[in-house]
Short mmCIF file of C-alpha atoms in Angstrom, two decimals:
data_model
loop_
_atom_site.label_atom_id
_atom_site.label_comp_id
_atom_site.label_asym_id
_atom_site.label_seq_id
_atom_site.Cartn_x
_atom_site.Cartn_y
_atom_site.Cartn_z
CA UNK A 158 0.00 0.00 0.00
CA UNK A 159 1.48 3.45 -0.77
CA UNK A 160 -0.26 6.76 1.20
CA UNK A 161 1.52 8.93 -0.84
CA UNK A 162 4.27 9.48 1.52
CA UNK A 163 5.50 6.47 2.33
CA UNK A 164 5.49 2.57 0.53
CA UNK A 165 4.26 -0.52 2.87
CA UNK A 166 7.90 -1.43 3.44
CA UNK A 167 6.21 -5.39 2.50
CA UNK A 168 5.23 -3.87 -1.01
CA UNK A 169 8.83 -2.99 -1.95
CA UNK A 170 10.81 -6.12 -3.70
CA UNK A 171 13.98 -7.16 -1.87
CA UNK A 172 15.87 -7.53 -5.09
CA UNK A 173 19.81 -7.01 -6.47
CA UNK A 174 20.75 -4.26 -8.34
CA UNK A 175 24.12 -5.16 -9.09
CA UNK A 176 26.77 -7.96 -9.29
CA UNK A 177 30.38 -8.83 -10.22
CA UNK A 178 31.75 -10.23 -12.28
CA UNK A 179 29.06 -9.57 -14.83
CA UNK A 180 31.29 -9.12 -17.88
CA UNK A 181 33.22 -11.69 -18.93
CA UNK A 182 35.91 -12.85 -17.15
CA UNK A 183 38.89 -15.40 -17.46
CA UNK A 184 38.24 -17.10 -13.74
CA UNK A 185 35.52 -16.78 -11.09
CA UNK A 186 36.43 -17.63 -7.23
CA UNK A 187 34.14 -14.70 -5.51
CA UNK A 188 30.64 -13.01 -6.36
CA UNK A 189 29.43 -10.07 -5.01
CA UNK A 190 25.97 -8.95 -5.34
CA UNK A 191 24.13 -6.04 -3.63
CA UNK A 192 21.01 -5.26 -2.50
CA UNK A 193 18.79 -2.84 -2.42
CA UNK A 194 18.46 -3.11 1.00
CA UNK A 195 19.92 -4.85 3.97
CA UNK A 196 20.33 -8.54 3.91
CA UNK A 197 20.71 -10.88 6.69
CA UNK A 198 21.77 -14.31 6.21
CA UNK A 199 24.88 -16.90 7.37
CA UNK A 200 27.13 -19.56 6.05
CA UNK A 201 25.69 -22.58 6.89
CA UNK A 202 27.94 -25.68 5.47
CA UNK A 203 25.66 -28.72 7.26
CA UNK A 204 22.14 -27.06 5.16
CA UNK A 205 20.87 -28.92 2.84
CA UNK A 206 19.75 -26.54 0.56
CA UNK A 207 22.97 -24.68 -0.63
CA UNK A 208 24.10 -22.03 -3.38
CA UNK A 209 25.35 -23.55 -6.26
CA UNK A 210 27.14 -22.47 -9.75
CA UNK A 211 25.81 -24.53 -12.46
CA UNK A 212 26.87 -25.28 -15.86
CA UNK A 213 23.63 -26.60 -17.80
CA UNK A 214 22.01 -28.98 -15.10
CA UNK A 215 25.56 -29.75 -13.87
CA UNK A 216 27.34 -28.03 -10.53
CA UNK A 217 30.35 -26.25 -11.61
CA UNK A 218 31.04 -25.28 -8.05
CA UNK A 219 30.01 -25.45 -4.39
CA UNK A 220 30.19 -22.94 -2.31
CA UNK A 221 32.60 -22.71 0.66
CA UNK A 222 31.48 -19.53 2.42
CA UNK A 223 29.33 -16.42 1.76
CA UNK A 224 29.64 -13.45 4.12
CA UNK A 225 26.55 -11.04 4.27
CA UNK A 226 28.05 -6.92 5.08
CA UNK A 227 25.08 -4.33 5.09
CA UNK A 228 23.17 -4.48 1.64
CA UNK A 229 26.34 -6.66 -0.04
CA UNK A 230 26.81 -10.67 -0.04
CA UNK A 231 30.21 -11.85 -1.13
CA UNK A 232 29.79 -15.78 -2.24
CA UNK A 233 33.25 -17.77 -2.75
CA UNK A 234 33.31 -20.42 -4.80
CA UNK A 235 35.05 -23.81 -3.39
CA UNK A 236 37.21 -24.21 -6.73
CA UNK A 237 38.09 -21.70 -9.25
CA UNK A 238 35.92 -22.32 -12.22
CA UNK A 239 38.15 -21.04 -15.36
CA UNK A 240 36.43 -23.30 -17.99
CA UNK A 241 35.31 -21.24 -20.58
CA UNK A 242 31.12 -21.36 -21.13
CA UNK A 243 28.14 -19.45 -19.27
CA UNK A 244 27.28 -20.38 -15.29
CA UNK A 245 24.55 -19.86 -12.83
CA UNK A 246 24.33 -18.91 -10.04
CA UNK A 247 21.53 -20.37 -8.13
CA UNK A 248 20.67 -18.71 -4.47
CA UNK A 249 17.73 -20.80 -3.13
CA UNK A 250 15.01 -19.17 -1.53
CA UNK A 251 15.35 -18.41 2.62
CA UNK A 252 19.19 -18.18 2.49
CA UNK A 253 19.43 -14.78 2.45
CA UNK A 254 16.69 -12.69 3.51
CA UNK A 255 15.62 -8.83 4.20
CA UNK A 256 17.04 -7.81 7.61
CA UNK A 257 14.10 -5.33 8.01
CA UNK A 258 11.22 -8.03 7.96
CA UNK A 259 12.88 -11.13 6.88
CA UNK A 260 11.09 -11.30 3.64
CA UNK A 261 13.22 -14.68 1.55
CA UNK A 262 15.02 -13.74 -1.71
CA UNK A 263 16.13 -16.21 -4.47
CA UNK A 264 17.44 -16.33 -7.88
CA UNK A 265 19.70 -16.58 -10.53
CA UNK A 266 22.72 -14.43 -11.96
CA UNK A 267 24.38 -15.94 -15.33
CA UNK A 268 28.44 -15.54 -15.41
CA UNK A 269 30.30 -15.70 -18.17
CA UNK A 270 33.89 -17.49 -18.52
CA UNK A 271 35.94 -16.53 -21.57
CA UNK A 272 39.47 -17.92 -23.09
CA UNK A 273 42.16 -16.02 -21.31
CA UNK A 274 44.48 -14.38 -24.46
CA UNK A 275 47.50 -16.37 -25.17
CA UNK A 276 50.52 -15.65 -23.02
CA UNK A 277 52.66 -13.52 -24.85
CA UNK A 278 55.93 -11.03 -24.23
CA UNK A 279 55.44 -7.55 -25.41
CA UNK A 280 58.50 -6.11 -24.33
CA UNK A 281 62.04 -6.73 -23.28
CA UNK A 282 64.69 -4.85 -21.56
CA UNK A 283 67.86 -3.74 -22.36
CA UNK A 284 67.09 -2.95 -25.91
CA UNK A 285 68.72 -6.22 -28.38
CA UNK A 286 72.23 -4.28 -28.62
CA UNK A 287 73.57 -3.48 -25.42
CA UNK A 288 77.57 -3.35 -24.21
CA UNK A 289 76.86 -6.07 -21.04
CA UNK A 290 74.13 -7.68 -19.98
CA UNK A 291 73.40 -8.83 -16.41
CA UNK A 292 69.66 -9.05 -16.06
CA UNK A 293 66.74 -9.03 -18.23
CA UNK A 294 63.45 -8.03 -18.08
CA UNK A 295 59.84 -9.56 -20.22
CA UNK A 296 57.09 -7.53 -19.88
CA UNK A 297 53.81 -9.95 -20.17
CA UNK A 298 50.31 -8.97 -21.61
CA UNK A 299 48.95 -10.38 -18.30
CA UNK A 300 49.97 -11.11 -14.36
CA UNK A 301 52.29 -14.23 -14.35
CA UNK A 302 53.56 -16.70 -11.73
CA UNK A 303 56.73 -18.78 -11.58
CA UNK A 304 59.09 -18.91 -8.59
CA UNK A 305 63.07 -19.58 -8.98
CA UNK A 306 64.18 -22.99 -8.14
CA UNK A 307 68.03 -23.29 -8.20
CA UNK A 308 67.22 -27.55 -7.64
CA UNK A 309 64.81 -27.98 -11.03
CA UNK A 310 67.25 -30.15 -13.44
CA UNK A 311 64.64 -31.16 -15.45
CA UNK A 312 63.33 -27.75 -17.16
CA UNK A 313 65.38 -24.36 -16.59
CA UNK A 314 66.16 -21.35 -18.16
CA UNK A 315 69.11 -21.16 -20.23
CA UNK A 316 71.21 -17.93 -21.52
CA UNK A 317 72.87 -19.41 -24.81
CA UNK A 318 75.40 -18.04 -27.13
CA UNK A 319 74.94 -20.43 -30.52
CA UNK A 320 74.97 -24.17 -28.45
CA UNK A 321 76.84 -22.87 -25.75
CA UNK A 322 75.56 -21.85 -22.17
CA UNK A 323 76.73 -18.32 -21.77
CA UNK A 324 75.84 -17.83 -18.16
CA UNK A 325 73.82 -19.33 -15.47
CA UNK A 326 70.83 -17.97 -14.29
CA UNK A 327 71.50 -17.46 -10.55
CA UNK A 328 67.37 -16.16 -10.04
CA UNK A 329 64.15 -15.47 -11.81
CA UNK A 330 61.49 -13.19 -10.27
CA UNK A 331 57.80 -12.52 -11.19
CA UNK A 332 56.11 -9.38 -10.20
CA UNK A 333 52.91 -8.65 -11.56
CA UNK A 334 53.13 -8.71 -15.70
CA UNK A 335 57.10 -8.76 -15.20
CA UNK A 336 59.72 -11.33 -15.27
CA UNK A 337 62.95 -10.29 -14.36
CA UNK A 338 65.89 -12.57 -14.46
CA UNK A 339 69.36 -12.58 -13.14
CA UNK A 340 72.52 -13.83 -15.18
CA UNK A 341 75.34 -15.64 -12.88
CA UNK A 342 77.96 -13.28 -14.57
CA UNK A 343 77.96 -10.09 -16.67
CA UNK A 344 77.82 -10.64 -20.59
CA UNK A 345 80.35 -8.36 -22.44
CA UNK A 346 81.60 -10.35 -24.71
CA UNK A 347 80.32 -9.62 -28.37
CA UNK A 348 77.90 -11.88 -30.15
CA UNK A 349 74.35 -12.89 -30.40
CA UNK A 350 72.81 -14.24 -27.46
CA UNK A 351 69.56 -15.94 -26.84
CA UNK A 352 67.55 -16.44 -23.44
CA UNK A 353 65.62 -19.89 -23.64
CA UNK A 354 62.35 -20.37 -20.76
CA UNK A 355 60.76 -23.82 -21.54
CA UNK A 356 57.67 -24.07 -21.32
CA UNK A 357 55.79 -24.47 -17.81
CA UNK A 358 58.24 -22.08 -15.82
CA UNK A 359 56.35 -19.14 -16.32
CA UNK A 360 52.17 -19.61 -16.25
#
């Protein structure tokens, strides 16, 4: 009922207004969704009837916590889903309700996954003619991990001259997009050298 002034506070829909991700993304692990009002609702592992993201009719991902704060519920997912396709989420009614007047929500918020762009280098430091070289950076086109491990026979970097190891590397570091690595010994000798990374090192 509305008096003019002011709605039944019953009348007006406890609904979301927003949520992220809701452009494509390369990975989900958390969802955030807000209200339009206050929520009220807590992780409960044991209940039976539990969020879910779906792929088709199949579950893509439990849940492993959701945190209500104010008008906002953060959901995080119990594996990374980084398949690429479309996912549901499905919230089932009486989890999360109106703090107000407890009035039950529910629904449904689609998610795409997309394929992450190739892994590529898009620039180097020094510049390809230098007078030494001690350390080299590769700037990536996204965030990469790899950690230095001076026991890994099987794959490792290499700094080559023609066939020949030139120098050891004595440490690799990632920081954000950046790889820097760190020759054993200067390079000031003349000639053509060539940094090999085999693949897995770097992800």
């Amino acid at each position: 009922a509305f008096d003019g002034v002011n709605a039944d506070p019953a009348q007006v829909p406890f609904e979301v207004i927003g949520y992220t991700p809701n452009t494509g993304v390369e990975a989900i692990e958390e969802i955030t969704l807000t209200f339009n009002s206050e929520a009220a609702g807590e992780f409960d592992q044991y209940s039976m009837t539990y969020m879910k993201l779906k792929q088709g009719n199949n579950v893509a991902s439990g849940v492993s916590n959701y945190v209500v704060n104010g008008n906002v519920l953060t959901v995080t997912l119990a594996t990374k889903v980084n398949t690429p396709g479309e996912y549901t989420l499905v919230i089932p009614e009486g989890l999360i309700t109106r703090k107000s007047d407890g009035r039950a929500f529910s629904g449904e918020f689609t998610f795409t996954v997309i394929t992450p762009a190739p892994l590529e280098v898009v620039s180097v430091e020094p510049a390809s003619i230098v007078r030494e070289i001690k350390e080299i950076t590769l700037t990536f086109n996204s965030e990469v991990a790899g950690e230095f491990d001076p026991y890994e026979m099987m794959n490792f970097m290499k700094f080559k001259k023609g066939n020949n190891i030139a120098s050891a590397i004595s440490n690799y570091a990632t920081n954000g997009k950046v790889l820097t690595v760190t020759l054993e010994q200067t390079i000031t000798e003349e000639g053509e050298y060539t940094l090999v990374i085999p693949e897995g090192l770097i992800t």
